Amino acid sequence: MTINPVFTDATPVSAVDAERQFLDDALAGLTAPQKFLSAKYFYDAAGSDLFEAITRQPEYYPTRTELGILDAQGAAIAATLPARANLVELGSGSTAKVRRLMAHRPDLAAYVPVDVSESFLRSEAEALARDFPNLAIMPVAADFTRAFTLPDDLPEGPVAGFFPGSTIGNFEPPQATNLLAHFGRVLGAGATLIIGVDLVKDKAVLDAAYDDAAGVTAAFNRNLLVRFQRELGAELDLAGFAHRAFFNAEASRIEMHLVSLKDQAIRIANRRIDFSKGETIHTENSYKYTIEGFRTLAGEAGWIAAEVWTDPDHLFSIHALRRA
Ligand code: SAH
Ligand code: AVI
């Protein structure tokens, strides 16, 4: 069972295909012995808003910590980008982080945010264009795990990548290696990749970060069920499922699940899917790395670790990698 597969040889997906893919993936995942769904399905418009709300919760340290590193070390981090770079941000979401790099690099040739959450991608790109009227902003709505192409009219110049937020942690290590190799092929020879990676830490801190007291992460997780209802016409009892998140130290990952609170059946596209009480849908992994562990993984994907920055408490890391 692979929660976030990486298909590097697939063709691009149209909006209609994407909807069909959601149904196919939902049925495949929900009929597996351990029910599961790819974490990319969290991110419709509501899911992107819920993720942004998560980043403001006191328990969710990654975003504010990574922003703190970018504030403190932004000049050095931005200096790893080549002159007049075309900067491609993978899973861009809110543009808060890239703005910290742009502040140091007014020479960027173009900014290419890539995200599967299309309406959020467009609104963030429009807001950025208002603040940076002279920068070419070229959004690409795509699943970055699949074959996707950079805009044809990208200005001449080197291409660099930015992959913040520890989204790499949402892939199992072999899939993460495939994804980084895939990014290497998309960005091209000699590319630089600046990537945010969450670090291993105390279980209590991790458990709280993924189960905030205000219930925002729970709503983010349960949004998958809402999408089943709205987009796939599923018949299900929302109150019959609960959010569960915990750090699995042996696997060095947070696991998120939706737990069935009773014996029940749901219906999707005329298929009946049975749940016993306590059975779960495994909805996300969020792997936590050591600096050395991540460097090894990046090396297996053909990237050389150039530099790394952390916060004073060593909660989070930002790596500059170069394509071998
Ligand atoms: N980079 C931002 C957002 C992180 S949330 C930050 O650091 O805060 C993860 C982002 O990746 C979301 O915007 C989500 O829509 C996007 N995403 C997740 N899986 C994706 C995929 N397979 N292809 C493209 N974008 C994806
Ligand atoms: C986007 N990604 C890195 C987040 C994480 O921390 O794994 C998604 C998330 N899931 C629950 N809270 C945040």
PDB file of C-alpha atoms in Angstrom, residues 80 159-161 177 179-194 298-306 320-324:
ATOM      1  CA  THR A  80      22.276  29.648  -3.493  1.00  0.00           C
ATOM      2  CA  VAL A 159      15.876  26.805 -13.547  1.00  0.00           C
ATOM      3  CA  ALA A 160      15.829  26.337  -9.767  1.00  0.00           C
ATOM      4  CA  GLY A 161      13.328  24.639  -7.450  1.00  0.00           C
ATOM      5  CA  THR A 177      13.420   9.409  -3.668  1.00  0.00           C
ATOM      6  CA  LEU A 179       9.862  12.342  -6.519  1.00  0.00           C
ATOM      7  CA  LEU A 180      13.207  14.110  -5.971  1.00  0.00           C
ATOM      8  CA  ALA A 181      14.650  12.286  -9.000  1.00  0.00           C
ATOM      9  CA  HIS A 182      11.573  13.361 -10.999  1.00  0.00           C
ATOM     10  CA  PHE A 183      12.105  16.994  -9.910  1.00  0.00           C
ATOM     11  CA  GLY A 184      15.746  16.653 -10.976  1.00  0.00           C
ATOM     12  CA  ARG A 185      14.621  15.687 -14.467  1.00  0.00           C
ATOM     13  CA  VAL A 186      12.052  18.529 -14.641  1.00  0.00           C
ATOM     14  CA  LEU A 187      14.468  21.187 -13.336  1.00  0.00           C
ATOM     15  CA  GLY A 188      17.367  19.973 -15.467  1.00  0.00           C
ATOM     16  CA  ALA A 189      21.117  19.507 -15.199  1.00  0.00           C
ATOM     17  CA  GLY A 190      22.950  21.661 -12.689  1.00  0.00           C
ATOM     18  CA  ALA A 191      19.734  22.802 -10.977  1.00  0.00           C
ATOM     19  CA  THR A 192      19.510  23.973  -7.361  1.00  0.00           C
ATOM     20  CA  LEU A 193      16.649  22.799  -5.128  1.00  0.00           C
ATOM     21  CA  ILE A 194      15.851  24.557  -1.840  1.00  0.00           C
ATOM     22  CA  ALA A 298      18.468  13.131  -1.524  1.00  0.00           C
ATOM     23  CA  GLY A 299      21.777  11.546  -2.600  1.00  0.00           C
ATOM     24  CA  GLU A 300      19.935   8.410  -3.737  1.00  0.00           C
ATOM     25  CA  ALA A 301      17.852  10.696  -5.979  1.00  0.00           C
ATOM     26  CA  GLY A 302      20.949  12.250  -7.579  1.00  0.00           C
ATOM     27  CA  TRP A 303      21.125  15.430  -5.476  1.00  0.00           C
ATOM     28  CA  ILE A 304      24.248  16.632  -3.664  1.00  0.00           C
ATOM     29  CA  ALA A 305      23.700  18.303  -0.292  1.00  0.00           C
ATOM     30  CA  ALA A 306      25.292  21.759  -0.488  1.00  0.00           C
ATOM     31  CA  ALA A 320      20.125  23.603  -0.556  1.00  0.00           C
ATOM     32  CA  LEU A 321      20.705  20.680  -2.950  1.00  0.00           C
ATOM     33  CA  ARG A 322      22.502  20.624  -6.284  1.00  0.00           C
ATOM     34  CA  ARG A 323      21.785  18.245  -9.108  1.00  0.00           C
ATOM     35  CA  ALA A 324      24.704  15.876  -9.501  1.00  0.00           C
TER      36      ALA A 324
END
